[in-house]
Coordinates of C-alpha atoms in Angstrom, one line a residue:
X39 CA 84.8 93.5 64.4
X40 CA 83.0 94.5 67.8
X41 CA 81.0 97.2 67.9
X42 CA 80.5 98.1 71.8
X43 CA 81.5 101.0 73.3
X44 CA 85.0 101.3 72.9
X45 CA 84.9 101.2 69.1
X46 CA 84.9 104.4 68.6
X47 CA 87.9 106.2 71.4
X48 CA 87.8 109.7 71.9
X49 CA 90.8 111.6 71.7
X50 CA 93.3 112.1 74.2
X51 CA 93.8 115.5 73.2
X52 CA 90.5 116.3 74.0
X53 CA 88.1 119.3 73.4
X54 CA 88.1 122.7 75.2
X55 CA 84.4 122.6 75.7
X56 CA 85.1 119.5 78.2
X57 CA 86.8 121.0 79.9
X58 CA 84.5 124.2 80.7
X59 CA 82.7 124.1 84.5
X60 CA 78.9 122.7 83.3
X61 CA 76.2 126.4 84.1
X62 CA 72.8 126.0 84.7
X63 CA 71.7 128.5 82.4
X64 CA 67.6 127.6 83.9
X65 CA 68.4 129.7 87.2
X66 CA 71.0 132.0 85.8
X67 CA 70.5 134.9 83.7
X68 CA 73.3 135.8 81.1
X69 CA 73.4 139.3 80.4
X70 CA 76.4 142.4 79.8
X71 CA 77.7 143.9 82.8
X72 CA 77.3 147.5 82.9
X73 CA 80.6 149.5 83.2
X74 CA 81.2 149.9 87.2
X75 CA 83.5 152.3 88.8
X76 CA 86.6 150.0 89.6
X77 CA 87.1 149.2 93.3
X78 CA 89.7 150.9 95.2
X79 CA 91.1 147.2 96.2
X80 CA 93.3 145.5 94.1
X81 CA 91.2 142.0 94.6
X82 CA 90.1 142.0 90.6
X83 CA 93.6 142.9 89.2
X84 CA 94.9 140.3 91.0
X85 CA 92.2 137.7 90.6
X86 CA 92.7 139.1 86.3
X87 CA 96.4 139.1 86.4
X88 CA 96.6 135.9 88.0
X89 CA 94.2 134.8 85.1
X90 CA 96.5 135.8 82.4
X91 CA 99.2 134.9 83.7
X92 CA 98.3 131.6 84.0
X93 CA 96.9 131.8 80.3
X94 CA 100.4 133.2 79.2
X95 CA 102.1 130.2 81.5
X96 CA 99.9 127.4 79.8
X97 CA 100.6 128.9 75.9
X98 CA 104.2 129.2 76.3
X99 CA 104.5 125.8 78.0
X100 CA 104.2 123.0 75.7
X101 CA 104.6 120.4 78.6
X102 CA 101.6 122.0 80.3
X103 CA 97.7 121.0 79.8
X104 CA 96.3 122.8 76.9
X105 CA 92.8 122.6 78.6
X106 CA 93.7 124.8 82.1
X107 CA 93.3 128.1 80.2
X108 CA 90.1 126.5 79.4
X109 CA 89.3 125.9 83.3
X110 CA 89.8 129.4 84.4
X111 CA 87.9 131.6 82.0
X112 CA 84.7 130.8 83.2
X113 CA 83.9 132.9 86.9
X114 CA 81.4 130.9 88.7
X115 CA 78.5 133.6 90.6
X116 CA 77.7 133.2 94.2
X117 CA 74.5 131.9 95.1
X118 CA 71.8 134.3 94.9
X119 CA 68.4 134.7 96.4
X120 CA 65.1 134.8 94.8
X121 CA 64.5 137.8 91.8
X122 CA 68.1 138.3 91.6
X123 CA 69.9 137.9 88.3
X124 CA 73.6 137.2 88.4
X125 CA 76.2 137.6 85.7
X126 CA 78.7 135.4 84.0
X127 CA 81.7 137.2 83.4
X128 CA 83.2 135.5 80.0
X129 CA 86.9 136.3 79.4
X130 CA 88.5 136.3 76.0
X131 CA 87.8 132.6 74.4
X132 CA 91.0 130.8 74.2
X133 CA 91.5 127.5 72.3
X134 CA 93.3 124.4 73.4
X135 CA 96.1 123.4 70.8
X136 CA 97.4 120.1 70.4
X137 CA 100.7 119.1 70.5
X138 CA 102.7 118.7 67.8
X139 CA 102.2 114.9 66.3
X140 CA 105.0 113.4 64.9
X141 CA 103.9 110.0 64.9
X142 CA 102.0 108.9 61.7
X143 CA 99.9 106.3 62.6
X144 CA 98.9 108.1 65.6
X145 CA 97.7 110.9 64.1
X146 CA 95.4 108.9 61.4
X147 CA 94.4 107.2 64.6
X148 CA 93.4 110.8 66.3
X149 CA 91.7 112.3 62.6
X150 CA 89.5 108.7 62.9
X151 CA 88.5 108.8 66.3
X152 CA 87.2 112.4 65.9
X153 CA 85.6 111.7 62.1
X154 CA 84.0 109.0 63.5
X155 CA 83.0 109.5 67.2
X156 CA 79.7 108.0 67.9
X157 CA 76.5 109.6 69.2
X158 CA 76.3 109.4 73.0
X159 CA 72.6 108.6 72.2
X160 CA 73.3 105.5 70.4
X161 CA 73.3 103.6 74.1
X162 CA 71.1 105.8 76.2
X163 CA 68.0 106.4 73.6
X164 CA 64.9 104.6 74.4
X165 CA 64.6 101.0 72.9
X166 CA 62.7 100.1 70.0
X167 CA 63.3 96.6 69.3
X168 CA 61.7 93.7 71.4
X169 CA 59.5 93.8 74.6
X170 CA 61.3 96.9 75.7
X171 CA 60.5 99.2 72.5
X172 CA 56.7 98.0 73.0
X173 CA 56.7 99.1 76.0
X174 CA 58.3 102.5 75.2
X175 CA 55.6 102.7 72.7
X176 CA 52.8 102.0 75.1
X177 CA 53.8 103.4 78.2
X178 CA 56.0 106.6 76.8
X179 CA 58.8 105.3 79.6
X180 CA 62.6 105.6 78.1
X181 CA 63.8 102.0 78.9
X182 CA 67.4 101.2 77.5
X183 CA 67.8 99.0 74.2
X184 CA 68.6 95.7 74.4
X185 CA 72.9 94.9 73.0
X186 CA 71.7 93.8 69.6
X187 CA 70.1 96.6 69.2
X188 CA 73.1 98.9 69.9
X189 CA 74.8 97.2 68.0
X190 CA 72.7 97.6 65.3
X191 CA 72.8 101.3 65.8
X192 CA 76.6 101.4 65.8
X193 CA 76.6 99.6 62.7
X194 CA 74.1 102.5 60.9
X195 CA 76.3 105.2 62.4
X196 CA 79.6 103.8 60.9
X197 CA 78.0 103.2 57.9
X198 CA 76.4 106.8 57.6
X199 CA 79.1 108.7 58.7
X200 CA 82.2 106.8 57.8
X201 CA 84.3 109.0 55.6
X202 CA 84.9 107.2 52.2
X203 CA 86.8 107.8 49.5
X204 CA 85.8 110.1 46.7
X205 CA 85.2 107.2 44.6
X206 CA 85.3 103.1 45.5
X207 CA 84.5 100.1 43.7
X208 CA 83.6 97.0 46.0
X209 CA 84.0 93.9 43.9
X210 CA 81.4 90.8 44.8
X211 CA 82.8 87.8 43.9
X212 CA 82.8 84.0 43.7
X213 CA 83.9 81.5 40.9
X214 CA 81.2 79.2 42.2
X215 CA 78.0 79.7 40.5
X216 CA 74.8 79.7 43.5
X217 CA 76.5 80.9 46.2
X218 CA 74.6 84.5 46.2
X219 CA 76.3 87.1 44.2
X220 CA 73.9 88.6 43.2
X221 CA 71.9 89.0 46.4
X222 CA 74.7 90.3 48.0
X223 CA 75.1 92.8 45.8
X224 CA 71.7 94.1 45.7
X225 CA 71.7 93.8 49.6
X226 CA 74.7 95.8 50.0
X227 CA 73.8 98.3 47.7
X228 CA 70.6 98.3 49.3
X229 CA 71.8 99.3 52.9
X230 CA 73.9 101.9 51.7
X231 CA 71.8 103.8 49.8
X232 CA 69.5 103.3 52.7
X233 CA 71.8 105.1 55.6
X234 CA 73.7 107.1 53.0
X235 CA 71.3 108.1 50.5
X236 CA 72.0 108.7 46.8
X237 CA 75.1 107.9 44.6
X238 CA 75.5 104.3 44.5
X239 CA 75.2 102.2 41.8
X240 CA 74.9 98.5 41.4
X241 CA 76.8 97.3 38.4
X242 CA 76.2 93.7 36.9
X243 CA 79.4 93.5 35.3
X244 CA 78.9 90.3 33.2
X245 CA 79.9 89.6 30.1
X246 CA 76.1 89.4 28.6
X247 CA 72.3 88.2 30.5
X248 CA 73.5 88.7 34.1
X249 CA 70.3 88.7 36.5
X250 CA 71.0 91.5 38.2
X251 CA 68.6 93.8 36.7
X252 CA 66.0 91.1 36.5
X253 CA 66.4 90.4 40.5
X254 CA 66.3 94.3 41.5
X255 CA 63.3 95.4 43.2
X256 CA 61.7 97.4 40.3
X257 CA 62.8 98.6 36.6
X258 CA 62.5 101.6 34.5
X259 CA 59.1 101.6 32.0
X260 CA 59.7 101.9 28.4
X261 CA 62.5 100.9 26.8
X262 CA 65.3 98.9 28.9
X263 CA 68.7 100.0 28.4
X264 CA 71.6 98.5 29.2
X265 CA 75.6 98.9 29.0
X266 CA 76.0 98.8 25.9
X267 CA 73.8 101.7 25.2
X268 CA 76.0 103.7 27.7
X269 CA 79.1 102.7 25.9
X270 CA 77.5 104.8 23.1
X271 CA 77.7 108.0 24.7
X272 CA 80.6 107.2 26.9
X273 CA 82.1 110.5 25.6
X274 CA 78.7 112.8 26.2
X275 CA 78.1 111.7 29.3
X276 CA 81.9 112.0 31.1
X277 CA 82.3 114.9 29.0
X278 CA 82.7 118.7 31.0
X279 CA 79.4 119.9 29.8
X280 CA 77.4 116.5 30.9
X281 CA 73.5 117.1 32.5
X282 CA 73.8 115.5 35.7
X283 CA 71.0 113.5 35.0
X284 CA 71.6 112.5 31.8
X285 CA 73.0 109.5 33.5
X286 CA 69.7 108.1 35.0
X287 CA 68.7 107.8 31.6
X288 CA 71.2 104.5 31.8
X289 CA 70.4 103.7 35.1
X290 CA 67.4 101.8 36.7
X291 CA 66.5 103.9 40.2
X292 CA 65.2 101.7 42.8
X293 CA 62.6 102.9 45.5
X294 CA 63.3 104.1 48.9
X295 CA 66.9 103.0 48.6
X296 CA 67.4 105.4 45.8
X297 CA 70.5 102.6 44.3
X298 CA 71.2 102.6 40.3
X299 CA 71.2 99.3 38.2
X300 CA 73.3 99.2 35.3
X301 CA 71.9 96.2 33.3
X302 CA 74.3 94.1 31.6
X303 CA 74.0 92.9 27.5
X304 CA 71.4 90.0 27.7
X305 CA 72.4 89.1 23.9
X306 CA 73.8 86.5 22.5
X307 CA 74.0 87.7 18.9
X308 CA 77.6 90.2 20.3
X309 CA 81.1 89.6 18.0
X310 CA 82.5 90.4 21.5
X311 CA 81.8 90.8 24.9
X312 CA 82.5 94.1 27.0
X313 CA 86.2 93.8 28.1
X314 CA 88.7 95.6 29.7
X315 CA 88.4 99.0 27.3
X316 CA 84.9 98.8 28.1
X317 CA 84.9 98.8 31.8
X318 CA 87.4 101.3 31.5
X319 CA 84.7 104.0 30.1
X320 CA 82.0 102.7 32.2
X321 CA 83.9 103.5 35.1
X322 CA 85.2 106.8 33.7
X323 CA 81.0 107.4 33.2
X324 CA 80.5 106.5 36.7
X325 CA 83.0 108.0 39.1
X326 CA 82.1 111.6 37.5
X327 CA 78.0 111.7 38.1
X328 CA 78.1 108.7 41.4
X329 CA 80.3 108.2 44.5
X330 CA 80.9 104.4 44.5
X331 CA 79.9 101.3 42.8
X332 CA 79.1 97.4 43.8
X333 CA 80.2 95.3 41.5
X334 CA 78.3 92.0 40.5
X335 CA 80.7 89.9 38.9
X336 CA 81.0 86.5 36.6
X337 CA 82.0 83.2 38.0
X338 CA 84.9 83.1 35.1
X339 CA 88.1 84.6 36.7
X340 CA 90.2 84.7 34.0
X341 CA 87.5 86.7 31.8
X342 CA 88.7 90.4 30.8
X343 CA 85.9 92.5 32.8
X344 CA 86.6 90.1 36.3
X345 CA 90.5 90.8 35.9
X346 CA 89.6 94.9 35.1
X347 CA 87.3 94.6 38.3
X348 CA 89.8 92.8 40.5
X349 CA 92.7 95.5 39.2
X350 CA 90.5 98.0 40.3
X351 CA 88.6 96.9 43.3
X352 CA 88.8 99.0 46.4
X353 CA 87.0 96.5 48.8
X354 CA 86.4 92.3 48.2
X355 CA 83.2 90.9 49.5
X356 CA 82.8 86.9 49.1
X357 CA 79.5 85.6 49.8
X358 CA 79.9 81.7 50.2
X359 CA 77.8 78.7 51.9
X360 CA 78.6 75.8 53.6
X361 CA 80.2 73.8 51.0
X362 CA 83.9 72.4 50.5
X363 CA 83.2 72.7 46.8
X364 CA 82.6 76.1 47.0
X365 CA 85.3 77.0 49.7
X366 CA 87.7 75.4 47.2
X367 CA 86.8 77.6 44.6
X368 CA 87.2 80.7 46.9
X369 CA 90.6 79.7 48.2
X370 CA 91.8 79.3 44.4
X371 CA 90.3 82.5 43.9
X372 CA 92.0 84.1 46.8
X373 CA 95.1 82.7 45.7
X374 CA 95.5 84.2 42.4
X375 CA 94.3 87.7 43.7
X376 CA 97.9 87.2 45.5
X377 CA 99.9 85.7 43.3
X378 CA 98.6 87.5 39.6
X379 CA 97.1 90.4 40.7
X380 CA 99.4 91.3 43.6
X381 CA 96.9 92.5 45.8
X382 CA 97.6 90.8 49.0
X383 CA 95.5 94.0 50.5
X384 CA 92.3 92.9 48.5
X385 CA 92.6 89.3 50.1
X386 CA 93.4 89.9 53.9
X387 CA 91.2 93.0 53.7
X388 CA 88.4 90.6 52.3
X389 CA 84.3 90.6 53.9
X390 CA 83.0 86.9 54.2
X391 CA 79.0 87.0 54.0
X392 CA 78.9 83.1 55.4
X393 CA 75.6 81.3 54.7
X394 CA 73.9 78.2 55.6
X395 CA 71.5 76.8 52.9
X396 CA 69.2 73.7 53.5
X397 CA 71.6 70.6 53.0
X398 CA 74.8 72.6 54.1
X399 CA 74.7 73.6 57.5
X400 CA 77.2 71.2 58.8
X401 CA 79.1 73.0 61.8
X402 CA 82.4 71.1 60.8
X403 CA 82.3 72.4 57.3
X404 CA 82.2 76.1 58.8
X405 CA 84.6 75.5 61.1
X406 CA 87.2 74.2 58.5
X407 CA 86.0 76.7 56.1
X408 CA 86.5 79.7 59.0
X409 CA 90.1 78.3 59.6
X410 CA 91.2 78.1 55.4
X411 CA 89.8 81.8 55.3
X412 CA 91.4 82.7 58.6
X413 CA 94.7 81.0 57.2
X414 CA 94.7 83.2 54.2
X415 CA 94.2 86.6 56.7
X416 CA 90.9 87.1 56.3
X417 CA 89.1 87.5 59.6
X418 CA 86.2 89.7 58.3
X419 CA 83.9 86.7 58.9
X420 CA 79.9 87.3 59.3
X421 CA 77.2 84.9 59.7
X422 CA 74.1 85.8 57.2
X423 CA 70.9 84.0 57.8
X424 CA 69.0 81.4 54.7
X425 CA 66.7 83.9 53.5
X426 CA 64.2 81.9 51.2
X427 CA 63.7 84.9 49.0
X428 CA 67.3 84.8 47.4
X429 CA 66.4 81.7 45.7
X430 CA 62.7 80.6 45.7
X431 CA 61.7 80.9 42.1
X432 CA 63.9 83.9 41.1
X433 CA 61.8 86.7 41.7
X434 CA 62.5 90.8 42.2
X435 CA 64.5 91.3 45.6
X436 CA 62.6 94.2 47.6
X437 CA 64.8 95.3 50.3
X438 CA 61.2 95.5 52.7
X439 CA 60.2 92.4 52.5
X440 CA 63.0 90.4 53.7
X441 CA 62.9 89.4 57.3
X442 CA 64.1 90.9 60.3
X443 CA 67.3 88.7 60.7
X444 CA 68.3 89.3 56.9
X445 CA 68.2 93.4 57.1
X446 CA 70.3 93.5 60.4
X447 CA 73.0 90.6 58.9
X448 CA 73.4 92.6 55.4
X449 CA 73.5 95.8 58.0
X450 CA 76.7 94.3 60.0
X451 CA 78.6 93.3 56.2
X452 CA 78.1 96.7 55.0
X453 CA 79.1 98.3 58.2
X454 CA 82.4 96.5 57.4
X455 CA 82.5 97.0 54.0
X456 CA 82.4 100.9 55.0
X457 CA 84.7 100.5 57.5
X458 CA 87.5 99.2 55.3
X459 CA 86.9 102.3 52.6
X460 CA 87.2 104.3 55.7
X461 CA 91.1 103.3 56.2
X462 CA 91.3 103.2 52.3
X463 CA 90.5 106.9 52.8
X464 CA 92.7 107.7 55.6
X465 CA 95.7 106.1 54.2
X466 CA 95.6 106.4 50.1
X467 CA 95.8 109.7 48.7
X468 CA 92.8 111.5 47.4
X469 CA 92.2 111.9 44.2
X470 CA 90.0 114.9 43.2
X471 CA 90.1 114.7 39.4
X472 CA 87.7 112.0 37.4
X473 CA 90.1 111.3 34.7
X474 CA 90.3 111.9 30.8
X475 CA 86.8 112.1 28.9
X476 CA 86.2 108.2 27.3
X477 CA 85.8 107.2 23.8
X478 CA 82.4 106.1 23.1
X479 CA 81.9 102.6 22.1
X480 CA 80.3 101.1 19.4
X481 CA 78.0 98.0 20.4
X482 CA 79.0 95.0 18.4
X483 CA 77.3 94.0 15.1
X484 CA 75.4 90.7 15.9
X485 CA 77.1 87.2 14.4
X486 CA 75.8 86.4 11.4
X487 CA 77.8 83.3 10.9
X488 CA 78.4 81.4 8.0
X489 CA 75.9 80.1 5.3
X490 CA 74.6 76.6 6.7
X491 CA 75.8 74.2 4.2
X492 CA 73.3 72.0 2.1
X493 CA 72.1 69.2 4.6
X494 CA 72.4 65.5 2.9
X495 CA 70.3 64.1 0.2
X496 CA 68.2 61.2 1.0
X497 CA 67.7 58.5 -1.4
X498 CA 64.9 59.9 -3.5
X499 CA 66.5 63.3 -4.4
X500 CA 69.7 61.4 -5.3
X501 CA 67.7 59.7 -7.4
X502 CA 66.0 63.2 -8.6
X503 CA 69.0 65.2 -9.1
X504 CA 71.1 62.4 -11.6
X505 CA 70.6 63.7 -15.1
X506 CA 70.2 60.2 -16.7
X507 CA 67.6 59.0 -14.7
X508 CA 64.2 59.8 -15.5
X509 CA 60.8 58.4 -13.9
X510 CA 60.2 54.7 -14.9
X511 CA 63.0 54.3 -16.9
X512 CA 64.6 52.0 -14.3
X513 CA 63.3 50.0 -11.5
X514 CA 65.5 51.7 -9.2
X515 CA 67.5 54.5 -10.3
X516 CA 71.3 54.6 -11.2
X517 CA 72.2 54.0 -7.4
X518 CA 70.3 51.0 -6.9
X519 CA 67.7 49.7 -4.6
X520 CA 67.1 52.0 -1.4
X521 CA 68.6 51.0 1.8
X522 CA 66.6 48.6 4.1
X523 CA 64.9 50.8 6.6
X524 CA 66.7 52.2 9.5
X525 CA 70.0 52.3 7.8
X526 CA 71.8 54.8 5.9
X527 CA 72.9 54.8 2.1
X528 CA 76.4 54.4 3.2
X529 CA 78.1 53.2 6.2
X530 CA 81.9 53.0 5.8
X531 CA 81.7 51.0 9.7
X532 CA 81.6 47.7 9.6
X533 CA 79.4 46.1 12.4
X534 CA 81.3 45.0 15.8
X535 CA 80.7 40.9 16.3
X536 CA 83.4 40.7 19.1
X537 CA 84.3 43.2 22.0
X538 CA 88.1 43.4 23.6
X539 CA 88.6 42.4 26.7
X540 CA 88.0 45.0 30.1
X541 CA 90.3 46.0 31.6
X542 CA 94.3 47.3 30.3
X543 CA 95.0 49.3 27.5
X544 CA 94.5 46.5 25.1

């Protein structure tokens, strides 16, 4: 999407305070009239009855402009001379009504434009980026920012003050393993608790030893819970007389962005992984202490916690490189959201986080990659910079340390991530209640498995374990001589002296 200055319409219906006569308050006075004798000239009846008259006119109109009773209350003074104080007469304040809306869509259109009208300051505040915010700094002069830098600033506002929905799951996915899930997540996460504050959690939904706890920027001290330890107390912790911060407990807090980790199982000993059930009370958990989660998700598509998280995703974000292998995977991925899932809304409402990693950055593959994605609706399509701390040797991702480029790329995705919720919001009903109180959940026992079976005798214990043999009574024992060495006591294949021809299905 473009974010310039016609992003974000006013309304045609306008305000009443635009339509008031400006006052320069610095060489007026405002203060009440004392009560005067009236005048034996009729010049202020007429002058007041013309005034309510035409106030009277306008309100019983509909056709007429709601903003002309507006226009007239507001008496202008004549000029004065020095040391003299004139008065504002105010009138009674009347409000401009809108007209009746019939039409739908236009009025969702009208409730967004006002929710989300932008700061006039967003264009006109000094500059801060560049050669132009150094100088601002240096010099105290107001020179305007540079467009990147607006659009950088649109892309805060939207995300700060887009109304979301009460609660919204964001589902990051990819069947192709390396293509940055995780990152994303984080990053997304990241930006949003950064322009929206607290209430957002990052959610590495995996069946068991996701990284997404391991690649956050910092972890809890003591002991290192994970889901499964929330699955315990599913019911305490949804239940109506919950702490709300019992929670955090749960949850790894990440500085300055102030964005929860939920840690996924990183056993292998489970009976089971967490499946649909389980997400089921995790989200339950969620919605009633948080506003919203990101959700990290496994490259298998036809596990049970990627099909709960596709069933219940809000918003679809696919960060992908420049690779056909990959874009292959997505389509197939794209394709079953359609035709299994039936959400044909989570496809063509889709955010691309497009990459270019060393070895991939051929401009043909992104433009056949841009036109498969743009034959399957999506147009959502942003360019993210190679940031070497993504991969590197797999260290924590702090959100400060990444480079310029990174931060304002990851700022544009999340703008349209928050975007989307918004018309989520404006056209899906809200739901105000959190749902029934969970069941908690019992982790799994760990597999045991059963008893490893007696591994084979050699030669020697054979020989030990027959009950007629003892030492020095034979030469060799009741089986015979031992095998020649490298061979085995017994091999029921005979050796291969010829080969069949190549080639055939001879």
């Amino acid at each position: 999407m473009s974010f310039s200055s016609n992003a974000y319409p006013q309304s045609s219906v306008g305000s009443p305070y635009d339509a008031e006569t400006p006052v320069n308050l610095r060489a007026q006075t405002l203060r009440r009239r004392p009560p005067e004798p009236e005048p034996d000239d009729d010049t202020t009846d007429d002058a007041t009855d013309t005034a309510s008259v035409t106030t009277e006119a306008v309100a019983d109109d509909p056709g007429a402009d709601p903003t002309e009773a507006a226009k007239i209350e507001v008496v202008r003074p004549a000029p004065v001379g020095p040391g003299d104080a004139p008065t504002v007469l105010l009138g009674p304040p009347v409000r401009a009504t809108a007209p009746a809306v019939v039409d739908e869509d236009y009025r969702q259109q009208v409730l967004r434009a006002e929710l989300l009208a932008a700061n006039p300051g967003i264009e006109t505040d000094p500059a801060e980026w560049g050669r132009r915010g150094r100088i601002n700094a240096t010099l105290g002069m107001k020179l305007r920012p540079e467009p990147a830098e607006i659009d950088y600033r649109y892309d805060v506002e939207l995300i700060s003050r887009a109304v979301l929905p009460p609660w919204f799951v964001v589902m990051i996915a990819n069947p192709k393993g390396g293509q940055g899930k995780t990152p994303t997540t984080l990053m997304v996460s990241y930006i949003f608790g950064l322009f929206r504050g607290a209430g957002v959690v990052a959610w590495d939904n995996t069946e068991s030893k996701g990284t997404l706890a391991d690649r956050a920027e910092a972890t809890t001290p003591g002991e290192q819970l994970h889901v499964w330890d929330l699955l315990e107390h599913a019911s305490e912790l949804a239940g109506p007389n919950a702490q709300a911060g019992a929670l955090g407990a749960y949850l790894r807090r990440q500085p300055i962005t102030m964005v929860d980790v939920l840690a996924s199982d990183s056993s292998s000993k489970r009976d089971k992984a967490i499946g649909t059930a389980e997400c089921d009370a995790v989200a339950a958990v969620l919605r009633r202490h948080r506003h919203g989660v990101f959700v990290d998700t496994a490259g298998e598509d036809l596990s049970e916690n990627w099909q709960w998280t596709a069933h219940n995703a809000h918003q679809l974000v696919i960060p992908m490189t420049y690779r056909r292998d990959a874009a292959r995977a997505v389509l197939e991925m794209l394709d079953g959201l359609r035709s299994r899932h039936g959400r044909p809304d989570l496809v063509t409402g889709a955010v691309v986080a497009l990459a270019a990693t060393p070895g991939s950055a051929d401009p043909a593959d992104r433009d056949a990659i841009i036109t498969d994605l743009n034959d399957m609706g999506i147009t959502r399509i942003i360019d993210v910079p190679y940031e070497p701390l993504f991969e590197g040797s797999g260290t924590r991702i702090a959100e400060a340390q990444l480079s310029a480029p990174t931060h304002i790329a990851y700022t544009r995705v999340a703008a349209e991530i928050a975007d989307q919720l918004s018309q989520v919001r404006a056209t899906a009903p809200i739901e105000y209640t959190a749902g029934a109180v969970p069941h908690s959940i019992t982790r799994p026992a760990s597999y045991t498995g059963p008893l490893p079976s007696a591994a084979p005798m050699g030669h020697v214990q054979q020989m030990a374990a027959a009950p007629q043999w003892t030492p020095g009574s034979q030469p060799y024992g009741p089986l015979g001589p031992p095998p020649p060495p490298g061979t085995s006591h017994h091999n029921p294949h005979q050796p291969i002296t010829s080969y069949p021809p190549q080639g055939g299905n001879s």
